[in-house]
Tab-separated table of C-alpha atoms in Angstrom:
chain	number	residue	atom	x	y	z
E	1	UNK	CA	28.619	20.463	31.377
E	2	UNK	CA	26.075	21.024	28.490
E	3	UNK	CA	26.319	23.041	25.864
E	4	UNK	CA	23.712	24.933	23.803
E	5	UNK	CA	23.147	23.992	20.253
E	6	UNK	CA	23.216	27.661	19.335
E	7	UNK	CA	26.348	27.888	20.891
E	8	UNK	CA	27.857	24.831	18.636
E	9	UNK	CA	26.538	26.889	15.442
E	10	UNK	CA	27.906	30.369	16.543
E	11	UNK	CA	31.257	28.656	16.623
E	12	UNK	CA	30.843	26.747	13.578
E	13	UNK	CA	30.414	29.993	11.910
E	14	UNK	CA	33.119	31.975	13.214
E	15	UNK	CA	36.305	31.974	11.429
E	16	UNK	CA	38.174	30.519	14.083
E	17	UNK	CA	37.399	26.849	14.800
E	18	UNK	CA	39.641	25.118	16.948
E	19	UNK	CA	40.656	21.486	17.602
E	20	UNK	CA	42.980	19.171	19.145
E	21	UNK	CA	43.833	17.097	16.901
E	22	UNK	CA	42.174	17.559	13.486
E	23	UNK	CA	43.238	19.919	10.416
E	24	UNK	CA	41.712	23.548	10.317
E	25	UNK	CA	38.293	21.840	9.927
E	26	UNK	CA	36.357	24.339	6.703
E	27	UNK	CA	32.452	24.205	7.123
E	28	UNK	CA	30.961	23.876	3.806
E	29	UNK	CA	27.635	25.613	2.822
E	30	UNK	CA	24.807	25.100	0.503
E	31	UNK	CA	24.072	26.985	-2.727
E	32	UNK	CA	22.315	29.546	-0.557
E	33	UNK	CA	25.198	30.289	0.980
E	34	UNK	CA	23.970	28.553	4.515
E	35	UNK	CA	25.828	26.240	6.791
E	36	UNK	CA	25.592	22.392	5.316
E	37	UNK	CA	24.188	21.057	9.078
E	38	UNK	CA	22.012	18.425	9.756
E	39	UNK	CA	20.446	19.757	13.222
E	40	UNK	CA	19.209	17.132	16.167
E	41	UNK	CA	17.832	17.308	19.984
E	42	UNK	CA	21.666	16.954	21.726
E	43	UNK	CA	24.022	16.901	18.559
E	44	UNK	CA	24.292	18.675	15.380
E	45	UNK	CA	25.954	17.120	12.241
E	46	UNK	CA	28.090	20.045	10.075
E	47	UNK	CA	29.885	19.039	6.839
E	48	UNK	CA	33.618	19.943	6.643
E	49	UNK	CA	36.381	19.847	4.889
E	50	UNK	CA	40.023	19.343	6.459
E	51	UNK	CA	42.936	20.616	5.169
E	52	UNK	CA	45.084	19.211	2.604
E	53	UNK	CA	42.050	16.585	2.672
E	54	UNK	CA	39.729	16.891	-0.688
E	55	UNK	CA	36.591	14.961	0.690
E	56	UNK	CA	33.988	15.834	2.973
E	57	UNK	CA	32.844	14.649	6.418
E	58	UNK	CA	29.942	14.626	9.119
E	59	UNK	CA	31.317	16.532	12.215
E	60	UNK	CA	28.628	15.703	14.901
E	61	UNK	CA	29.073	17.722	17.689
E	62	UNK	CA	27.491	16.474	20.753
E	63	UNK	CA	26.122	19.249	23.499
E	64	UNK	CA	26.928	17.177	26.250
E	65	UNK	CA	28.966	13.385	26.992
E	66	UNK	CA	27.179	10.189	25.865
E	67	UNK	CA	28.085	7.188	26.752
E	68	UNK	CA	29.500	4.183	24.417
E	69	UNK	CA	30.399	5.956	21.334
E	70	UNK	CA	33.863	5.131	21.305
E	71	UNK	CA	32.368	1.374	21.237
E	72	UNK	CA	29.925	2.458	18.598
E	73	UNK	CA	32.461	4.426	15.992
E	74	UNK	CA	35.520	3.420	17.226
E	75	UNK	CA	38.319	5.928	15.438
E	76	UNK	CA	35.324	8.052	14.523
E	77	UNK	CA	34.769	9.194	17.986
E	78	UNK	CA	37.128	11.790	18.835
E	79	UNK	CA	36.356	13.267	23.098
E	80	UNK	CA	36.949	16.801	23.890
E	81	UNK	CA	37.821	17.630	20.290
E	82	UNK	CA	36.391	20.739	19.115
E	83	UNK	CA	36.188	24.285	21.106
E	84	UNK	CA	33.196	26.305	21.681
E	85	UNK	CA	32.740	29.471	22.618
E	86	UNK	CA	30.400	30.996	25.165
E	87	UNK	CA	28.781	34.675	25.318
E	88	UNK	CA	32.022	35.592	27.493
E	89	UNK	CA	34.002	34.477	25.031
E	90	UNK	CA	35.460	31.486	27.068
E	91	UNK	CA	34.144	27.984	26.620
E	92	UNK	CA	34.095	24.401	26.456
E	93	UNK	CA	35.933	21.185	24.439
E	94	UNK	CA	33.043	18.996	23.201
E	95	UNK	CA	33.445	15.251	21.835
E	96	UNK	CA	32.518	14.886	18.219
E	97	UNK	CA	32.239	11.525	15.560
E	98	UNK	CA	33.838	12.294	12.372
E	99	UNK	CA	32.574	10.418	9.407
E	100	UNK	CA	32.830	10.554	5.458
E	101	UNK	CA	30.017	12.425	4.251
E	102	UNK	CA	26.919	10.364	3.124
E	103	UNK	CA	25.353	11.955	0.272
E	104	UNK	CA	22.239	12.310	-0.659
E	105	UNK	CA	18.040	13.013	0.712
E	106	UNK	CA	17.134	11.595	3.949
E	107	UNK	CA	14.016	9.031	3.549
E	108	UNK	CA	11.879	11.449	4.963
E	109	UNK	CA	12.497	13.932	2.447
E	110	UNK	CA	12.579	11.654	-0.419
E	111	UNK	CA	9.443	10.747	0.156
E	112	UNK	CA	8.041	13.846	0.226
E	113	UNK	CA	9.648	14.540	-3.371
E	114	UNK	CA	8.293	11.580	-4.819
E	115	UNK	CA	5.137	12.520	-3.891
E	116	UNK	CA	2.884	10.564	-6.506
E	117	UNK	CA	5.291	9.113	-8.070
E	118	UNK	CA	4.111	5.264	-7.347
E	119	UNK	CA	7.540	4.053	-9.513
E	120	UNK	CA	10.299	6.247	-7.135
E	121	UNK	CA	8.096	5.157	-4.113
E	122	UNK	CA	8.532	1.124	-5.215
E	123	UNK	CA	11.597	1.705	-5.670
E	124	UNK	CA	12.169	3.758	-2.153
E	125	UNK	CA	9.605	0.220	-0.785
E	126	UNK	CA	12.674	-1.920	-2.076
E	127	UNK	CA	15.486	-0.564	-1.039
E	128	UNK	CA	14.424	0.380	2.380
E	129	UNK	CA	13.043	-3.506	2.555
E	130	UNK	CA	16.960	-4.406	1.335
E	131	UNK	CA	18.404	-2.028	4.246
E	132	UNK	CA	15.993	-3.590	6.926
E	133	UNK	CA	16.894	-7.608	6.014
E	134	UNK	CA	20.565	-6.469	6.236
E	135	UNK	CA	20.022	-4.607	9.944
E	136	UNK	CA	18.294	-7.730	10.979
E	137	UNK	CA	20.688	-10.180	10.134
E	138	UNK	CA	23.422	-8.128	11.446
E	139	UNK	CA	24.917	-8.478	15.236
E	140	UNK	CA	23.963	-5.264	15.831
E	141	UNK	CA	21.180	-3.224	15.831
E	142	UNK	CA	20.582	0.698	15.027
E	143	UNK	CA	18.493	1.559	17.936
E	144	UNK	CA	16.353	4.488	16.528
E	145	UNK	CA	15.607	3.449	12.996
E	146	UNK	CA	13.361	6.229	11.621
E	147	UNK	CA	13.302	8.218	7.845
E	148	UNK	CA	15.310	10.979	9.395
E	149	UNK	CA	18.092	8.758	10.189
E	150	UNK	CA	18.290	7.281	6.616
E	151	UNK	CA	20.203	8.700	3.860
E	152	UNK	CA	19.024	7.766	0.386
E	153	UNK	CA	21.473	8.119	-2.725
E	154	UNK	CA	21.862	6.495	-5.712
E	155	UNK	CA	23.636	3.601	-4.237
E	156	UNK	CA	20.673	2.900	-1.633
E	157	UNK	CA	20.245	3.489	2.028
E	158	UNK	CA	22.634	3.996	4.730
E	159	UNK	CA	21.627	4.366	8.199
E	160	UNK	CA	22.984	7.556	9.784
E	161	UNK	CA	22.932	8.506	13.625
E	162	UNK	CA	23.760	4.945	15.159
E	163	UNK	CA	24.165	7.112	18.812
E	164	UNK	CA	21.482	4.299	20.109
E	165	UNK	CA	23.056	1.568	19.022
E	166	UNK	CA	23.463	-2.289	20.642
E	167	UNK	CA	26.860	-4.092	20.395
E	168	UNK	CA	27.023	-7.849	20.922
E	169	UNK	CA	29.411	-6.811	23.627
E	170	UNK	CA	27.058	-4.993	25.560
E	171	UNK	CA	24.265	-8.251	25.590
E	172	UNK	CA	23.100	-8.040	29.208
E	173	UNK	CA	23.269	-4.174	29.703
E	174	UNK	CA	20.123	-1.369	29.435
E	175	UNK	CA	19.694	1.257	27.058
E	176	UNK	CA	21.473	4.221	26.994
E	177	UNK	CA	18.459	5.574	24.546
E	178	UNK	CA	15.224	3.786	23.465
E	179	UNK	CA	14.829	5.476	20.130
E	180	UNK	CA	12.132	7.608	18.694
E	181	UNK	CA	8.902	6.886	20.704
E	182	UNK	CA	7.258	7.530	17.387
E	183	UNK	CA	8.419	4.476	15.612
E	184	UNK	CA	8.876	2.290	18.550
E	185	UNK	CA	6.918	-0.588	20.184
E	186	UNK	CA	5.016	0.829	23.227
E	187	UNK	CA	6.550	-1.855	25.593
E	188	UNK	CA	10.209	-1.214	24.721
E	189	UNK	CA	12.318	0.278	27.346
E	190	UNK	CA	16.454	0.396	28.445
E	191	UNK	CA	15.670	-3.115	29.584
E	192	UNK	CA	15.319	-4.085	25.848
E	193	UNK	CA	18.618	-4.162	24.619
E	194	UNK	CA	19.198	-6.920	21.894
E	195	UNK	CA	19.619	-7.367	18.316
E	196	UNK	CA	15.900	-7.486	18.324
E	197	UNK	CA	15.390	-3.912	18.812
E	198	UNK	CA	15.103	-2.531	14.883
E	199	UNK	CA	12.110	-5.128	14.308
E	200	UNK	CA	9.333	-2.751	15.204
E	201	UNK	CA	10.048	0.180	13.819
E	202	UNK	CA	11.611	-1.664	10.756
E	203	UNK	CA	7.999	-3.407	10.403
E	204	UNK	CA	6.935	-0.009	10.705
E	205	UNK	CA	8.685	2.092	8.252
E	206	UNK	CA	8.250	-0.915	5.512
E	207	UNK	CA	4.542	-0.054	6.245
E	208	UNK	CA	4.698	3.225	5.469
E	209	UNK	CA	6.440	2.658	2.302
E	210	UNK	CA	4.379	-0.103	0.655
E	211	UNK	CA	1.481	1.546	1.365
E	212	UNK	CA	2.843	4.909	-0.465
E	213	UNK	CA	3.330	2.431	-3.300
E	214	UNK	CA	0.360	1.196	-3.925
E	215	UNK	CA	-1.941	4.322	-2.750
E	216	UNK	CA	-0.106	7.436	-2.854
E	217	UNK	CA	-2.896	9.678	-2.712
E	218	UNK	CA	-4.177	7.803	0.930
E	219	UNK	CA	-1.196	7.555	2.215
E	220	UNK	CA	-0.537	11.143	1.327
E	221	UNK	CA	-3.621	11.780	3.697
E	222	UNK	CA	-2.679	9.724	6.678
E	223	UNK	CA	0.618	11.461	7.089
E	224	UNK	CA	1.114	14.269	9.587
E	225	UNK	CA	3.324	17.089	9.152
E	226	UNK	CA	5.642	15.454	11.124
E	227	UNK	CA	5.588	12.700	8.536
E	228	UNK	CA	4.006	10.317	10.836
E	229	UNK	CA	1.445	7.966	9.639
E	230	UNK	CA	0.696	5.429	12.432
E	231	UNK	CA	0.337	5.288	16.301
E	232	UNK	CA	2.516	2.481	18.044
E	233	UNK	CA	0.560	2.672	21.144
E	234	UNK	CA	-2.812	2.967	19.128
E	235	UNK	CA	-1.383	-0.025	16.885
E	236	UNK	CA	-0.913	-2.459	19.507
E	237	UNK	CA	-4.248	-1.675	20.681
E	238	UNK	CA	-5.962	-2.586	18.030
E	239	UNK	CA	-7.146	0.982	17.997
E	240	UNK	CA	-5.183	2.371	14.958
E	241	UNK	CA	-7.813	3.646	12.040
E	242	UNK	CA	-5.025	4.178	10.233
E	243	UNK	CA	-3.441	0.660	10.403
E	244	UNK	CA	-6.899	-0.737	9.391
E	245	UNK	CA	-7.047	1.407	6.698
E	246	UNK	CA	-3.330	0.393	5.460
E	247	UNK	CA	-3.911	-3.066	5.997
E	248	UNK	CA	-7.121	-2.916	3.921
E	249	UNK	CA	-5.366	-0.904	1.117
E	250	UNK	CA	-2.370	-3.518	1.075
E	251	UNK	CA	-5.122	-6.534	0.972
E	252	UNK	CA	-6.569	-5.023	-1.760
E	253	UNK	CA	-3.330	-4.417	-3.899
E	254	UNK	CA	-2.849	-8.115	-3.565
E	255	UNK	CA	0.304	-6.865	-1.518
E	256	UNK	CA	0.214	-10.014	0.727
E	257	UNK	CA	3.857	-9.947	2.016
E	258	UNK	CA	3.221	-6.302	3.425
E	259	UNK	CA	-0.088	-6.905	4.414
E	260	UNK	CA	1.361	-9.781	6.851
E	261	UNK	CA	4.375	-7.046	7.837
E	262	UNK	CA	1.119	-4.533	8.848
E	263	UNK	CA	-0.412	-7.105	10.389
E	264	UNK	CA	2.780	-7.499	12.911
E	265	UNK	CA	2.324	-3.787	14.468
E	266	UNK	CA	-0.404	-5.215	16.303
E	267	UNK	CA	1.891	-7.639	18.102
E	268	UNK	CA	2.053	-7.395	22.225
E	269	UNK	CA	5.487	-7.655	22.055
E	270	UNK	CA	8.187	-5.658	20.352
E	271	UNK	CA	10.444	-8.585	19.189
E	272	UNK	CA	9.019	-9.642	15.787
E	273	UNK	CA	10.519	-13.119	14.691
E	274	UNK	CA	8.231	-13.266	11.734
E	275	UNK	CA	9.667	-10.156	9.927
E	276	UNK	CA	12.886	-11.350	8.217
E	277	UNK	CA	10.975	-13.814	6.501
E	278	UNK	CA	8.660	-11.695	5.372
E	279	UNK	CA	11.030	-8.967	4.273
E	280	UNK	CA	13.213	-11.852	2.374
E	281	UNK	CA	9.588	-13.019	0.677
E	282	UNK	CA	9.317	-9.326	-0.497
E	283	UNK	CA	12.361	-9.378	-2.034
E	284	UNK	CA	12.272	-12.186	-4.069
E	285	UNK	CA	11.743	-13.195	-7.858
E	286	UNK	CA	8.495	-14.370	-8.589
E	287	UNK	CA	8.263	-17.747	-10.024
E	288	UNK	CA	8.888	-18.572	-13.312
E	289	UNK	CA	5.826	-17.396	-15.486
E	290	UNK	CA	6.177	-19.870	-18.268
E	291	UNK	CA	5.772	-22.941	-16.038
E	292	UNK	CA	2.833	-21.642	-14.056
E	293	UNK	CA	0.389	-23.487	-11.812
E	294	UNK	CA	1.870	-26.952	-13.667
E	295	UNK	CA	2.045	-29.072	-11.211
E	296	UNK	CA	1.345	-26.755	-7.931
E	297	UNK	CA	-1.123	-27.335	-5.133
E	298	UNK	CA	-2.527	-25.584	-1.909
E	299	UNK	CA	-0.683	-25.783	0.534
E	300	UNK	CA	-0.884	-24.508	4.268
E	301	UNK	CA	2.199	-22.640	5.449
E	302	UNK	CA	3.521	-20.504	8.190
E	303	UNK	CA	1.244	-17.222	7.628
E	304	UNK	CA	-1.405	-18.847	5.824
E	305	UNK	CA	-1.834	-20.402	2.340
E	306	UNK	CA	0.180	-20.399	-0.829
E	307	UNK	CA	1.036	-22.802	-3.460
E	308	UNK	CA	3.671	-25.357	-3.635
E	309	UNK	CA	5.579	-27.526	-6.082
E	310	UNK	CA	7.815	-30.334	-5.445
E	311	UNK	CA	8.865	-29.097	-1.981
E	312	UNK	CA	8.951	-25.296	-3.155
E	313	UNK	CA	7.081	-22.457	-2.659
E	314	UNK	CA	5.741	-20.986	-6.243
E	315	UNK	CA	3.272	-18.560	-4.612
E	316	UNK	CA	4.834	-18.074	-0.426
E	317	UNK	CA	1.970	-19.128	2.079
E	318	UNK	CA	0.196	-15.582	2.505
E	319	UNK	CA	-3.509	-15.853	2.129
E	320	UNK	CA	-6.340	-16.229	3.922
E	321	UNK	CA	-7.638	-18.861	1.911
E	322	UNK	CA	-7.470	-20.196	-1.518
E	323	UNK	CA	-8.551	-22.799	-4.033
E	324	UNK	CA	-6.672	-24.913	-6.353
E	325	UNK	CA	-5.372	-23.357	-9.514
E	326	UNK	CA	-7.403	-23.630	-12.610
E	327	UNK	CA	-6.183	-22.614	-16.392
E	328	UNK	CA	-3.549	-20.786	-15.149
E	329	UNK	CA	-4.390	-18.673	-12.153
E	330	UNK	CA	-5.601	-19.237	-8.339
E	331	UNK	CA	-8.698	-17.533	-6.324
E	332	UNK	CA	-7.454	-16.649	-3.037
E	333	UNK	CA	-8.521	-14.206	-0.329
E	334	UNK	CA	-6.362	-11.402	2.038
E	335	UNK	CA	-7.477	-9.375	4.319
E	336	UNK	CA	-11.085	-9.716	2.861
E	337	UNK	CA	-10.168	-9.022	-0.213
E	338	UNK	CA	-10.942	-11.615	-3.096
E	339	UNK	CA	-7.844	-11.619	-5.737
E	340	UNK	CA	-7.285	-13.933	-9.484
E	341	UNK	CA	-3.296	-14.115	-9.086
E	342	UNK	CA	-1.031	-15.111	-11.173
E	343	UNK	CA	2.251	-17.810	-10.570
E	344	UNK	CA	4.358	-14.602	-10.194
E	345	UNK	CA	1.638	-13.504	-7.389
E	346	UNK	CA	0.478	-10.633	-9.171
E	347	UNK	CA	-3.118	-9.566	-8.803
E	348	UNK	CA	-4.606	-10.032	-12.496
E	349	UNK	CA	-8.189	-9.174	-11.038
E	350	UNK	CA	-9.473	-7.739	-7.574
E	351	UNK	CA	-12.749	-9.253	-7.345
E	352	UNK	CA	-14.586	-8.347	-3.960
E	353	UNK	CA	-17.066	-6.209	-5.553
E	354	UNK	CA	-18.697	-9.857	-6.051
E	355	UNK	CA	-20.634	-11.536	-3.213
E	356	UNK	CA	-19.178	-14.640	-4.000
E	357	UNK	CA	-16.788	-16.113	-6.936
E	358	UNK	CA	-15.469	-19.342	-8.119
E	359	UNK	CA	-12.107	-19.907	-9.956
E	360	UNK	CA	-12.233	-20.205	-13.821
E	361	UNK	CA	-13.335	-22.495	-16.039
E	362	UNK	CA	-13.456	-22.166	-19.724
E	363	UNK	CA	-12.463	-18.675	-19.013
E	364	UNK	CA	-14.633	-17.182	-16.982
E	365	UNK	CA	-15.803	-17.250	-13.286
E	366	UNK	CA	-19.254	-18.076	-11.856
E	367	UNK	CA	-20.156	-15.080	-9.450
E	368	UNK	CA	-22.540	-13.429	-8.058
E	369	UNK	CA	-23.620	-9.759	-6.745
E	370	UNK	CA	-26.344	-8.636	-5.072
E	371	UNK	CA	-28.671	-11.599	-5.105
E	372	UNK	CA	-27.812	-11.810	-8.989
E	373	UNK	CA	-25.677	-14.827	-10.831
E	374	UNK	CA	-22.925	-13.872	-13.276
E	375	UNK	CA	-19.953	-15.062	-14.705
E	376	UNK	CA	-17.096	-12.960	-15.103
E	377	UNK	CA	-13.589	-12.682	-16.876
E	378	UNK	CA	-10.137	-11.690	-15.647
E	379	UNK	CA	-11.065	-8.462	-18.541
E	380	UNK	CA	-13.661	-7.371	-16.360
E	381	UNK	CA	-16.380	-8.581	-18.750
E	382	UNK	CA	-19.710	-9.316	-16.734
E	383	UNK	CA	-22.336	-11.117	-18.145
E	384	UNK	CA	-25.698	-11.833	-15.775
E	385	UNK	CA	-27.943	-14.020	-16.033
E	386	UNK	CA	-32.104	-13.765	-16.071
């Protein structure tokens, strides 16, 4: 039998709740004096209080049976637990997951407060990068990874809403859900049930969030009220204006570990092997500034070129193309874009306003634009020549 969300919230807000097992459950409420609820398609998450109990918890209360949540929360998951009431007064027990209370905006919403703020939104790109390496390296996988089903407080992210998750001990076995089509690989169906299953929309989200960092104001336009940016079905494609646009925006940041995580939503397939790595080379420390280039050449890698020093990566192998380091910095290309970088990989000068450049020497570059020769320095200073 299913129940009516409505029907959960009447009885929520009654003064008589009723359960089996747990203690005169107290619905807390907001400072505007309305129900604390997190509200979904077939649950809805309350915070309570129990008695004699001083912290809070997430009461979801599910309309209707789903299977595997006992596997899923384990103790959490308490069947036929709370009462609700119909119109006639009579009702229903429904199963409910009772969980401490995680604090805090969910990513969606967080994002929209940060708004311009490029600093909150690098620091929303990390931590959501941090959550994602975790999920992947984990045995089990979320299942519908999206900004609604992230929780972001002061001590990071934690994943809420694991209702669609896979188990180890279910390898073998179909979907019970297949997550938010939003944020999901096109080809993924209940027939894709692995530990594989958070790459896509992981690749996705990461997306989203570097590209808020380094263009607010774009990526401000591509997102829909719904807070959707890209198509997955458009993505794969090829078709995605959007994507392009992102990719091209990351490229020119000199973003090159996101650019290659962009460059995955065009993959035909849903599993993305390439993404940890990636993630992990977004996370790390740059090199060590005060030993720069020394001793560094170009080096081909798994994604592309980067530079490389007695068997170690100082710049990770990202680029299009490049050219040996000279007095300190490298040329390379991404995505088009032309880029002086530094040993710690930052972009010291985007330069594809030039028809064509060459790395320094003596301080400045030979370049030219529009059928004229120049030479250039990392300043910006142009001089041409007659």
């Amino acid at each position: 039998m299913s129940i009516c969300i409505s029907q959960i919230l009447a009885t929520l807000g009654s003064r008589q709740i009723v359960c089996r097992t747990l203690p005169r459950p107290t619905v807390c409420h907001d400072a505007d004096g309305r129900m604390a609820i997190r509200p979904g398609n077939n649950a809805v998450v309350v915070r309570v209080r129990l008695a004699g109990d001083r912290r809070t918890y997430a009461m979801k209360c599910y309309t209707r049976p789903k299977q595997r949540l006992a596997a899923i929360y384990g103790e959490s998951y308490l069947p036929a637990e709370l009462f609700v009431y119909d119109i006639s007064g009579h009702g229903s027990w429904i199963d409910i997951v009772l969980a401490e209370w995680v604090e805090g905006r969910t990513l969606d919403e967080a994002m929209r407060d940060a708004a311009a703020d490029r600093m909150a939104l690098l620091r929303l790109s990390r931590d959501f990068d941090s959550l994602a390496l975790g999920l992947l390296a984990s045995e089990r996988a979320h299942g519908d990874l999206k900004p609604e089903n992230i929780v972001c407080s002061s001590r990071g992210m934690t994943p809420v809403d694991w209702d669609a998750a896979y188990l180890p001990g279910y390898a073998g076995c179909r979907a019970v859900e297949t997550g938010t089509p939003d944020y999901q690989h096109p080809s993924r169906t209940a027939d894709m049930y692995d530990k594989r299953i958070d790459d896509y929309p992981a690749a996705l989200i990461s997306t989203m969030l570097a590209l808020a960092a380094a263009d607010p104001a774009a990526a401000a336009q591509m997102t829909d009220g719904e807070g959707r940016m890209f198509s997955p079905a458009l993505a794969v494609a090829g078709r995605d204006p959007k994507l392009h646009r992102a990719e091209h925006i990351l490229a020119r940041s000199g973003d090159a570990s996101h650019y290659r995580i962009a460059r995955l939503l065009s993959s035909p397939t849903a599993s993305l092997p390439a993404l940890a790595q990636l993630l992990s080379i977004a996370l790390s420390d740059p090199a060590d500034p005060a030993r720069g280039f020394d001793g560094a050449t170009l080096e081909h890698g798994r994604f592309g070129w980067g530079y490389i020093r007695r068997g170690e990566w100082v710049i990770p192998p990202l680029y299009d193309s490049g050219f040996e380091p000279t007095e300190g910095t490298a040329l390379v290309e991404l995505g088009g874009c032309r880029h002086f970088i530094s040993c710690t990989g930052r972009s010291l000068m985007e330069c594809s306003r030039f028809d064509s450049i060459k790395p320094l020497s003596g301080g400045r570059a030979r370049a030219e634009s529009g059928g004229r020769r120049c030479t250039v320095t990392l300043d910006g200073d142009v001089e041409y020549e007659f």
